[in-house]
Coordinates of C-alpha atoms in Angstrom, one line a residue:
M28 CA -20.5 106.6 27.3
T29 CA -17.7 108.8 28.2
S30 CA -14.9 109.9 25.6
K31 CA -11.4 109.2 25.7
N32 CA -10.9 112.8 26.1
E33 CA -13.3 113.2 28.9
N34 CA -11.4 110.2 30.8
N35 CA -8.3 112.6 30.3
A36 CA -9.8 116.0 31.4
S37 CA -8.9 115.0 35.1
V38 CA -5.4 115.9 34.3
P39 CA -4.1 119.1 35.3
T40 CA -2.9 121.5 32.7
S41 CA -0.5 124.5 33.1
A42 CA 0.5 127.3 31.3
S43 CA 4.2 126.7 32.2
N44 CA 3.9 123.4 30.0
T45 CA 2.5 125.6 27.0
P46 CA 5.1 127.0 24.8
I47 CA 4.7 130.7 24.4
A48 CA 5.7 132.2 20.8
I49 CA 7.4 135.5 21.2
D50 CA 9.6 137.8 19.0
D51 CA 13.3 136.5 19.4
D52 CA 14.7 140.2 18.9
E53 CA 12.4 141.1 21.9
S54 CA 13.2 138.1 24.3
P55 CA 15.2 138.8 27.4
L56 CA 17.8 136.3 28.5
E57 CA 18.5 138.2 31.6
T58 CA 16.7 140.8 33.4
N59 CA 18.0 143.6 35.6
S60 CA 16.0 146.1 37.8
D61 CA 18.3 149.0 36.2
P62 CA 16.5 150.9 33.6
S63 CA 19.6 151.7 31.7
L64 CA 20.6 148.2 31.0
L65 CA 19.6 146.7 27.7
P66 CA 18.9 142.8 27.5
I67 CA 21.3 140.7 25.8
T68 CA 19.0 139.2 23.2
S69 CA 19.9 136.1 20.9
R70 CA 21.0 138.2 18.2
H71 CA 24.4 138.6 20.5
T72 CA 25.8 135.3 19.6
S73 CA 29.4 136.0 20.6
A74 CA 30.6 134.3 24.0
V75 CA 32.1 137.7 25.0
W76 CA 28.9 138.7 26.1
S77 CA 29.2 136.8 29.2
D78 CA 31.3 139.4 30.5
F79 CA 29.6 142.7 29.2
K80 CA 26.4 144.2 29.8
R81 CA 24.4 146.5 27.0
K82 CA 24.1 149.7 28.7
R83 CA 22.4 153.0 27.6
V84 CA 24.4 156.0 28.3
G85 CA 22.8 159.0 27.0
D86 CA 21.8 158.7 23.1
V87 CA 24.7 155.6 22.7
I88 CA 24.8 152.3 23.7
K89 CA 27.7 150.9 25.6
A90 CA 29.4 147.7 26.8
E91 CA 30.2 147.6 30.4
C92 CA 32.7 145.0 31.7
N93 CA 31.1 142.7 34.5
H94 CA 34.7 142.7 36.4
C95 CA 36.0 146.3 36.3
S96 CA 32.9 148.2 35.0
K97 CA 34.8 149.9 32.3
L98 CA 32.6 151.2 29.4
L99 CA 33.5 150.3 25.7
A100 CA 31.8 150.7 22.4
G101 CA 28.4 148.5 22.5
G102 CA 26.5 149.2 19.4
S103 CA 25.4 147.1 16.5
K104 CA 28.3 148.3 14.5
A105 CA 31.1 148.1 16.9
G106 CA 31.7 144.6 16.7
T107 CA 33.0 142.2 19.5
T108 CA 36.8 142.2 18.5
H109 CA 37.7 145.3 21.1
L110 CA 35.7 143.7 23.5
K111 CA 37.8 140.5 23.4
D112 CA 41.0 142.2 23.5
H113 CA 39.7 143.9 26.8
I114 CA 38.7 140.4 28.1
K115 CA 42.4 139.5 27.6
I116 CA 43.8 142.1 29.9
C117 CA 41.3 143.3 32.3
P118 CA 42.9 143.5 35.6
K119 CA 39.8 142.1 37.8
R120 CA 39.1 139.4 35.8
V121 CA 39.3 136.6 38.2
C122 CA 38.5 133.5 36.0
Q123 CA 39.8 133.2 32.4
D124 CA 38.1 131.1 29.7
L125 CA 38.7 127.5 31.0
R126 CA 40.1 126.6 27.6
Q127 CA 43.0 129.0 28.0
T128 CA 43.8 127.8 31.3
R129 CA 46.0 124.7 32.9
M130 CA 46.1 122.8 36.0
F131 CA 49.7 123.1 37.6
G132 CA 50.7 121.3 40.3
T133 CA 52.4 122.8 43.6
K134 CA 54.1 122.1 47.2
K135 CA 53.3 124.1 50.3
N136 CA 57.1 123.1 51.3
L137 CA 59.7 120.8 50.1
N138 CA 58.5 118.1 52.8
D139 CA 55.2 118.0 51.5
K140 CA 54.1 114.5 49.2
N141 CA 50.7 115.9 48.2
D142 CA 50.6 118.6 45.5
M143 CA 48.0 121.0 45.4
M144 CA 46.4 121.5 42.1
T145 CA 45.7 124.9 41.2
L146 CA 44.0 126.6 37.5
A147 CA 46.1 129.2 36.1
P148 CA 45.7 131.4 33.0
Y149 CA 47.6 129.5 30.1
E150 CA 48.0 130.6 26.6
F151 CA 49.9 128.5 23.8
H152 CA 52.3 130.0 21.6
Q153 CA 53.7 127.6 18.8
E154 CA 56.9 129.9 18.7
D155 CA 57.8 129.2 22.3
G156 CA 57.6 125.3 21.4
R157 CA 59.5 125.5 18.4
R158 CA 62.2 127.4 20.3
D159 CA 62.4 124.9 23.5
L160 CA 62.7 122.1 20.9
A161 CA 65.4 123.6 19.3
E162 CA 67.2 124.1 22.8
M163 CA 66.6 120.8 23.7
I164 CA 68.5 119.4 20.7
I165 CA 71.4 121.9 21.0
L166 CA 71.7 120.9 25.0
H167 CA 71.7 116.9 24.6
E168 CA 72.8 116.6 21.1
Y169 CA 69.9 115.1 19.7
P170 CA 70.2 114.5 16.0
I171 CA 67.7 116.9 14.1
S172 CA 65.9 114.1 12.3
M173 CA 64.6 113.0 15.7
V174 CA 61.4 116.0 14.9
E175 CA 60.4 113.4 11.9
H176 CA 60.5 110.3 14.0
I177 CA 56.9 109.1 14.4
G178 CA 57.0 108.1 18.1
F179 CA 58.5 111.8 18.9
R180 CA 55.5 113.2 16.9
K181 CA 52.8 111.1 18.4
Y182 CA 54.3 112.0 22.0
S183 CA 54.4 115.6 21.0
K184 CA 51.1 115.6 20.1
T185 CA 50.3 113.8 23.5
L186 CA 51.3 116.5 25.4
Q187 CA 50.2 119.4 23.3
P188 CA 47.5 118.7 20.7
G189 CA 48.1 122.3 19.7
F190 CA 51.8 121.8 18.9
K191 CA 52.7 121.4 15.2
V192 CA 56.1 119.7 15.4
P193 CA 58.2 121.2 12.3
S194 CA 60.7 119.6 9.7
R195 CA 64.1 119.1 10.1
N196 CA 64.8 121.8 8.1
T197 CA 62.7 124.0 9.9
T198 CA 64.5 123.3 13.1
R199 CA 67.7 123.6 11.4
K200 CA 66.6 127.3 10.7
D201 CA 65.4 127.7 14.3
I202 CA 69.1 126.3 16.0
M203 CA 70.8 128.6 13.6
K204 CA 68.7 131.8 14.6
R205 CA 69.3 130.8 18.4
Y206 CA 73.1 130.4 17.5
E207 CA 72.9 134.0 16.0
L208 CA 71.1 135.3 19.1
E209 CA 73.5 134.1 21.7
K210 CA 76.4 135.2 19.4
E211 CA 75.0 138.7 19.6
N212 CA 74.5 138.3 23.4
V213 CA 78.2 137.3 23.6
A214 CA 79.3 140.3 21.6
T215 CA 77.2 142.7 23.6
L216 CA 78.7 141.4 26.6
L217 CA 82.6 141.8 25.2
R218 CA 81.6 145.6 23.9
K219 CA 80.6 146.5 27.1
A220 CA 83.6 144.8 29.3
K221 CA 85.9 147.5 30.0
G222 CA 89.0 145.7 30.5
K223 CA 91.2 143.4 28.7
I224 CA 90.4 140.0 27.5
A225 CA 92.1 136.7 27.6
L226 CA 92.0 133.9 25.2
T227 CA 92.4 129.9 26.0
T228 CA 92.9 128.0 22.5
D229 CA 93.4 124.3 22.4
M230 CA 93.1 121.7 19.4
W231 CA 90.3 118.6 19.7
T232 CA 89.9 115.9 17.3
A233 CA 86.5 114.3 16.5
D234 CA 86.5 110.7 17.4
N235 CA 84.0 109.8 14.6
Q236 CA 85.7 111.8 11.8
R237 CA 89.1 111.9 12.9
K238 CA 89.2 115.9 12.0
G239 CA 90.8 118.8 13.8
Y240 CA 88.9 121.5 15.4
M241 CA 89.8 124.5 17.2
A242 CA 88.2 125.9 20.3
V243 CA 88.7 129.4 21.1
T244 CA 87.4 130.7 24.9
S245 CA 87.4 134.2 26.0
Q246 CA 87.9 135.0 30.1
F247 CA 87.0 138.5 31.0
I248 CA 85.8 140.7 34.1
D249 CA 82.5 142.1 33.4
N250 CA 81.3 145.6 34.7
T251 CA 80.0 144.1 37.7
W252 CA 83.4 142.2 38.5
K253 CA 82.2 138.8 37.8
L254 CA 84.4 136.3 35.9
Q255 CA 83.2 135.8 32.7
S256 CA 83.9 132.6 30.1
R257 CA 82.6 132.2 26.8
I258 CA 83.3 130.3 23.8
I259 CA 83.5 132.5 21.0
R260 CA 85.0 130.0 18.1
F261 CA 84.8 126.2 17.5
L262 CA 86.2 125.9 13.8
Y263 CA 87.1 123.2 11.7
V264 CA 91.1 123.7 10.7
P265 CA 91.9 121.3 7.8
A266 CA 95.2 119.3 8.1
P267 CA 98.1 119.8 7.9
H268 CA 97.9 121.7 11.3
T269 CA 101.0 123.5 10.9
A270 CA 102.2 126.6 13.0
E271 CA 101.1 129.2 9.8
V272 CA 97.7 127.3 9.4
L273 CA 96.7 127.7 13.2
A274 CA 97.9 131.0 13.5
D275 CA 95.5 132.0 10.4
A276 CA 92.6 130.5 12.2
L277 CA 93.1 132.1 15.7
K278 CA 93.9 135.3 14.1
E279 CA 90.5 135.2 11.8
S280 CA 88.8 134.2 15.0
I281 CA 90.0 137.3 17.0
Q282 CA 89.8 139.9 14.2
S283 CA 85.9 138.3 13.7
W284 CA 85.6 139.4 17.1
N285 CA 87.5 143.1 17.1
L286 CA 89.6 142.0 19.7
D287 CA 92.7 143.3 18.4
L288 CA 93.3 145.8 20.8
R289 CA 91.8 144.6 23.8
L290 CA 94.0 140.9 24.0
S291 CA 95.7 140.4 27.2
S292 CA 97.3 136.9 26.8
I293 CA 96.6 133.9 24.9
T294 CA 96.8 130.5 26.8
V295 CA 98.0 127.3 25.2
D296 CA 99.6 123.8 25.7
N297 CA 103.1 123.4 25.8
C298 CA 104.4 122.2 22.3
S299 CA 106.8 123.3 19.6
T300 CA 104.0 124.1 17.1
N301 CA 102.1 126.2 19.4
D302 CA 105.6 128.5 20.4
A303 CA 106.0 128.9 16.6
M304 CA 102.0 129.8 16.2
M305 CA 102.5 132.5 19.0
E306 CA 105.6 134.1 17.4
I307 CA 103.9 134.4 14.2
L308 CA 100.6 136.2 16.3
K309 CA 103.2 138.1 18.2
G310 CA 103.9 140.2 15.0
V311 CA 100.4 140.7 13.7
F312 CA 99.1 142.4 16.8
P313 CA 100.1 146.3 17.9
Y314 CA 103.0 146.1 20.8
G315 CA 101.1 148.7 22.1
S316 CA 97.8 147.2 22.9
L317 CA 99.5 144.3 24.8
L318 CA 100.6 144.2 28.5
L319 CA 104.4 145.3 28.6
R320 CA 104.7 145.1 24.9
G321 CA 103.7 141.7 24.4
D322 CA 105.9 140.0 27.5
F323 CA 102.9 138.1 28.5
F324 CA 101.3 137.6 25.3
H325 CA 102.1 134.0 25.0
M326 CA 101.0 132.0 28.4
R327 CA 101.7 128.4 29.2
C328 CA 98.9 126.3 30.6
C329 CA 99.9 125.4 34.2
A330 CA 98.1 122.1 34.0
H331 CA 99.9 120.9 31.1
I332 CA 103.0 121.9 32.5
L333 CA 102.2 119.6 35.5
N334 CA 101.5 116.7 33.3
L335 CA 104.6 117.3 31.4
I336 CA 106.5 117.0 34.7
V337 CA 104.6 114.2 35.8
Q338 CA 105.0 112.2 32.9
D339 CA 108.7 112.9 32.4
G340 CA 109.3 111.4 35.7
L341 CA 107.1 108.3 35.2
S342 CA 108.8 107.5 32.1
A343 CA 112.2 107.7 33.4
V344 CA 111.6 104.8 36.3
V345 CA 108.7 103.0 35.8
S346 CA 107.8 103.4 32.2
N347 CA 107.6 99.2 31.7
G348 CA 106.1 98.8 34.7
V349 CA 103.3 101.3 34.1
Q350 CA 102.8 99.8 30.6
R351 CA 102.6 96.4 32.1
I352 CA 99.8 97.5 34.6
R353 CA 98.0 99.2 31.8
D354 CA 97.9 96.2 29.6
S355 CA 96.3 94.4 32.6
V356 CA 93.6 96.9 32.9
V357 CA 92.9 96.7 29.5
F358 CA 92.9 92.7 29.5
W359 CA 90.6 92.6 32.5
T360 CA 87.9 95.2 31.0
A361 CA 88.2 93.8 27.5
S362 CA 84.5 91.9 27.8
D363 CA 82.0 91.4 30.5
K364 CA 83.1 88.2 31.0
R365 CA 86.6 88.9 32.3
V366 CA 85.1 91.8 34.4
Q367 CA 82.7 89.4 35.7
R368 CA 85.6 87.2 36.6
F369 CA 87.8 89.9 37.9
E370 CA 85.1 91.2 40.4
Q371 CA 84.0 87.7 41.5
V372 CA 87.7 87.2 42.5
A373 CA 88.4 90.6 43.9
K374 CA 85.3 90.3 46.6
Q375 CA 87.0 87.4 47.8
I376 CA 90.7 88.6 48.1
T377 CA 90.0 92.6 48.8
P378 CA 86.1 92.9 49.8
E379 CA 87.1 96.4 51.1
C380 CA 87.9 97.4 47.5
S381 CA 84.8 98.6 45.4
R382 CA 86.3 101.0 43.2
K383 CA 86.3 99.7 39.3
L384 CA 89.4 99.5 37.1
A385 CA 89.9 102.5 35.0
L386 CA 91.9 102.8 31.9
D387 CA 94.0 106.0 31.7
C388 CA 94.6 108.5 28.8
K389 CA 98.0 109.0 28.2
T390 CA 97.7 112.6 27.4
R391 CA 96.3 113.2 31.0
W392 CA 98.5 112.1 33.8
N393 CA 95.8 112.4 36.5
S394 CA 93.9 109.7 34.9
T395 CA 97.4 107.8 34.7
Y396 CA 97.6 108.1 38.6
E397 CA 94.1 107.3 39.2
M398 CA 94.6 103.8 37.2
L399 CA 97.7 102.9 39.0
S400 CA 96.0 103.7 42.4
I401 CA 93.4 101.6 41.6
A402 CA 95.3 98.9 40.4
T403 CA 97.7 98.5 43.1
S404 CA 94.9 98.1 45.5
Y405 CA 94.1 94.9 43.6
K406 CA 97.4 93.9 43.0
E407 CA 96.8 90.4 45.0
V408 CA 93.8 89.6 42.4
F409 CA 96.2 90.5 39.3
V410 CA 98.8 87.6 41.0
V411 CA 95.8 85.3 41.7
L412 CA 94.4 85.6 38.2
S413 CA 97.7 85.4 36.4
A414 CA 98.0 81.8 37.5
R415 CA 94.6 80.8 36.8
N416 CA 94.4 82.4 33.1
N417 CA 96.9 81.5 30.7
L418 CA 95.7 84.1 28.1
Y419 CA 96.7 86.5 31.0
K420 CA 100.5 87.2 30.0
N421 CA 102.9 89.7 31.1
P422 CA 101.7 90.6 34.5
P423 CA 103.5 93.5 36.5
T424 CA 106.1 92.0 38.6
P425 CA 106.9 92.3 42.5
E426 CA 109.2 95.2 41.5
D427 CA 106.7 97.0 39.4
W428 CA 104.2 96.9 42.3
E429 CA 106.5 98.2 44.8
K430 CA 107.9 101.2 42.7
V431 CA 104.2 102.0 41.5
E432 CA 103.0 101.9 45.2
K433 CA 105.8 104.4 46.3
I434 CA 105.5 106.7 43.4
C435 CA 101.8 107.2 44.0
E436 CA 102.3 108.1 47.4
H437 CA 104.7 111.1 46.5
L438 CA 102.4 111.7 43.3
E439 CA 99.1 112.2 45.7
V440 CA 100.1 116.0 45.7
F441 CA 100.3 116.5 42.0
S442 CA 97.0 115.0 41.9
K443 CA 95.5 117.0 44.1
T444 CA 96.9 120.2 42.7
T445 CA 96.0 119.2 39.0
L446 CA 92.4 119.1 40.2
N447 CA 92.5 122.3 41.5
F448 CA 94.0 123.9 38.5
S449 CA 91.4 122.2 36.4
G450 CA 88.4 123.8 38.0
T451 CA 86.2 126.3 36.3
N452 CA 84.5 128.3 38.8
Y453 CA 86.4 128.8 42.3
P454 CA 90.1 129.1 41.4
T455 CA 92.1 132.5 40.9
A456 CA 95.6 133.2 40.5
N457 CA 96.4 134.3 43.7
L458 CA 95.7 130.6 45.0
Y459 CA 98.1 129.0 42.5
F460 CA 101.3 130.2 43.6
P461 CA 101.3 128.9 47.4
K462 CA 100.6 125.2 45.6
I463 CA 103.4 125.6 42.7
C464 CA 105.7 126.7 45.5
A465 CA 104.6 123.7 47.9
L466 CA 105.0 121.5 44.8
R467 CA 108.6 122.5 44.3
I468 CA 109.6 121.9 48.3
A469 CA 107.9 118.5 48.0
I470 CA 110.1 117.5 44.9
S471 CA 113.2 119.1 46.3
G472 CA 112.5 117.1 49.4
W473 CA 112.3 113.7 47.4
L474 CA 115.8 114.0 46.3
L475 CA 116.7 112.8 50.2
S476 CA 114.6 109.5 49.3
P477 CA 116.0 106.2 50.0
H478 CA 115.0 104.7 47.2
D479 CA 117.0 105.2 44.0
Y480 CA 114.0 105.5 41.5
V481 CA 112.6 108.0 43.7
R482 CA 115.4 110.2 43.7
K483 CA 115.9 109.8 39.9
M484 CA 112.2 110.8 39.2
A485 CA 112.5 113.9 41.6
D486 CA 115.6 115.2 40.0
I487 CA 113.8 114.7 36.1
M488 CA 110.7 116.6 37.6
L489 CA 112.8 119.6 39.2
Q490 CA 114.5 119.9 35.8
K491 CA 111.6 120.4 34.3
Y492 CA 110.1 122.5 37.0
N493 CA 112.9 124.8 36.8
K494 CA 112.2 125.2 33.0
Y495 CA 109.0 126.7 33.1
W496 CA 109.3 128.3 36.3
A497 CA 110.1 131.9 35.3
S498 CA 107.1 131.5 32.5
V499 CA 104.4 130.8 35.1
N500 CA 105.0 132.5 38.2
G501 CA 105.6 135.8 37.4
L502 CA 101.8 137.0 37.1
M503 CA 100.9 134.3 39.9
G504 CA 103.3 136.2 42.3
V505 CA 101.4 139.7 41.2
A506 CA 98.1 138.1 42.1
T507 CA 99.6 136.9 45.3
I508 CA 100.9 140.3 46.2
L509 CA 97.2 141.8 45.6
D510 CA 95.8 139.3 47.9
P511 CA 95.6 141.5 50.9
R512 CA 96.1 138.4 53.2
Y513 CA 99.6 137.8 51.7
K514 CA 101.0 140.7 49.8
M515 CA 105.1 140.6 49.8
A516 CA 105.3 138.4 52.6
L517 CA 104.2 135.4 51.2
I518 CA 106.8 135.9 48.2
R519 CA 109.3 136.4 50.6
F520 CA 108.1 133.0 52.8
Y521 CA 108.1 130.6 49.9
F522 CA 111.3 132.2 48.3
A523 CA 113.5 131.8 51.2
K524 CA 112.4 127.9 51.2
N525 CA 113.1 127.6 47.8
F526 CA 116.2 129.6 47.2
D527 CA 119.8 130.3 48.7
E528 CA 120.4 133.9 49.7
H529 CA 121.6 135.1 46.3
D530 CA 118.9 133.6 44.4
F531 CA 116.2 134.5 47.0
E532 CA 117.1 138.4 46.6
I533 CA 116.9 137.6 42.6
E534 CA 113.7 136.1 42.4
V535 CA 112.0 138.7 44.8
S536 CA 113.2 141.8 43.2
R537 CA 112.1 140.2 39.7
I538 CA 108.4 139.7 41.0
S539 CA 108.3 143.3 42.9
D540 CA 109.7 145.2 39.4
L541 CA 107.2 143.4 37.6
L542 CA 104.5 144.9 39.8
R543 CA 105.9 148.1 39.1
R544 CA 106.2 147.9 35.7
L545 CA 102.5 146.5 35.3
V546 CA 101.3 149.5 38.0
D547 CA 103.1 152.2 35.9
E548 CA 101.9 150.8 32.6
Y549 CA 98.2 151.3 33.9
G550 CA 99.0 154.5 35.4
S551 CA 100.1 155.8 32.1
K552 CA 97.1 154.5 30.0
M553 CA 94.7 155.7 32.7
G554 CA 96.8 159.4 32.8
K555 CA 97.1 158.9 36.7
T556 CA 100.1 158.2 38.9
Q557 CA 99.8 155.4 41.5
G558 CA 102.0 155.2 44.4
S559 CA 102.6 151.8 46.7
S560 CA 101.5 152.0 50.2
N561 CA 103.4 150.4 53.0
Q562 CA 102.8 146.8 54.3
Q563 CA 99.6 146.9 56.4
A564 CA 98.2 144.1 58.9
F565 CA 97.7 140.8 57.3
D566 CA 94.5 139.0 58.0
L567 CA 94.5 135.5 57.2
G568 CA 91.2 134.6 58.1
S569 CA 89.8 131.3 56.9
S570 CA 92.4 130.0 54.8
S571 CA 91.6 127.1 53.3
K572 CA 93.1 123.9 55.0
S573 CA 94.7 122.0 52.2
N574 CA 98.0 120.8 51.7
E575 CA 99.5 124.1 52.4
E576 CA 98.2 124.2 55.8
T577 CA 101.5 123.7 57.8
F578 CA 103.0 126.5 55.6
M579 CA 100.5 128.5 56.1
Q580 CA 100.9 128.0 59.7
E581 CA 104.8 128.7 59.5
F582 CA 103.6 131.9 57.5
A583 CA 101.7 133.4 60.3
E584 CA 105.0 133.1 62.2
F585 CA 106.9 134.1 59.9
L586 CA 104.9 137.4 59.6
Q587 CA 106.0 138.0 63.1
Q588 CA 109.4 138.1 62.2
D589 CA 109.3 139.6 58.9
K590 CA 109.5 143.5 59.5
D591 CA 110.2 144.7 55.5
S592 CA 107.9 146.8 53.9
S593 CA 106.3 145.6 50.9

């Protein structure tokens, strides 16, 4: 009988299947033919040893980087912290730890629809996440309490499990820290600016609180000749908003930024309170530091002047008609059902019109112009609906529509000029003067209209225009003279169209005298004398083809005839 063991004797056995017991401290996990290399044993448990070799250099054990071959201390007492620090900054390390990398999607070109995924180094920082969270809340005016919403915390944890969403108090501190940082950046920018600093201020009313706030904005040219605009204060001003209260608030804002001796002008809206406020402030700041001893300390907002001119003209001739149109717009935009009804009828009667009714803001005449121009395109719709809806009462009369249509044709030039004045980046003072002069020429032409209401509107507008003319055209004229395309020739060209022979010489002399006074003042402060140069050739170049294109063509002809020196 054969034993069981004998039956299994035919199964081959191998030494490779038999475990061999050896000393762990002497077991080499990697081998190399270099005799100076020492084995990485099981005692070296740190993951950093995957990037280093142990090497004997003389009597000292060193750790050699596998990427850049740099030798670092590698003895048993040296530890591994310095090795980890080296791996983070090793210039020749190709692949980082996958736990510190991230997949980025990139496109070879803009038309490529497929993203190329690449693995790039990434290191998470809690501080960066908190900073970006605070910036997001500031930019989009989110409530600070959102950081404690369960949904937001869950979403943040999905994007980055390592990010710990801060509490609302911590977020508030981060926002204030960012505010102080930005405030210091603005202060540094203001300190480095060599020239004068102009300020613009206005009062704002919060809709939800009905509280008044003052916004103060600084404008200046930096040392690289770029126009800079920075809000330096936005503060609550308690009622009543008298001239004294506003003056104290503005004075405190100016002094908190140490701008006392660097002011050039302060631009405000045209109202009696602002006039009284500027008179108070004019006595606070030293005359010697202001342009021409404060002649241009108080500047009036040109866009607001245009608003006053148009509002006065409209209220004098079509105030009732404008109010009836405004009431009609309010009625047909009061509910979704009425809006749908109006649009349904409009598609049948005026299918070519696709603009929606817009209600105006009474303090912004441009919105009134937009409301009227849209409403006139739907006048047939208003007539039809007035017969179908008993609740729609007091619609505009045919006379209202006739007057408003004719007036809107004339006010288009005001609309375009106001939009140009309201720009934030492109407008410069040398562009304003031709537009202001073209407006006066247009209003003067309306005095010859066959319609009585147009002539009446033009007469009222011209009175208001002349009231503010001397206040706004001085520095505009100087800026125009400094434009190498125009110099003094454009002043003479437009003044010849706006004034008779006697007033023409007076107005031209006023602008040229102002320029000389400014040059003399700058020269005395710089310790130099400036001489005036003779008129040079004008290069009209690529003048913008706006409403003044016809005047610019006439101006080119005028240059050929005008031989007077500038």
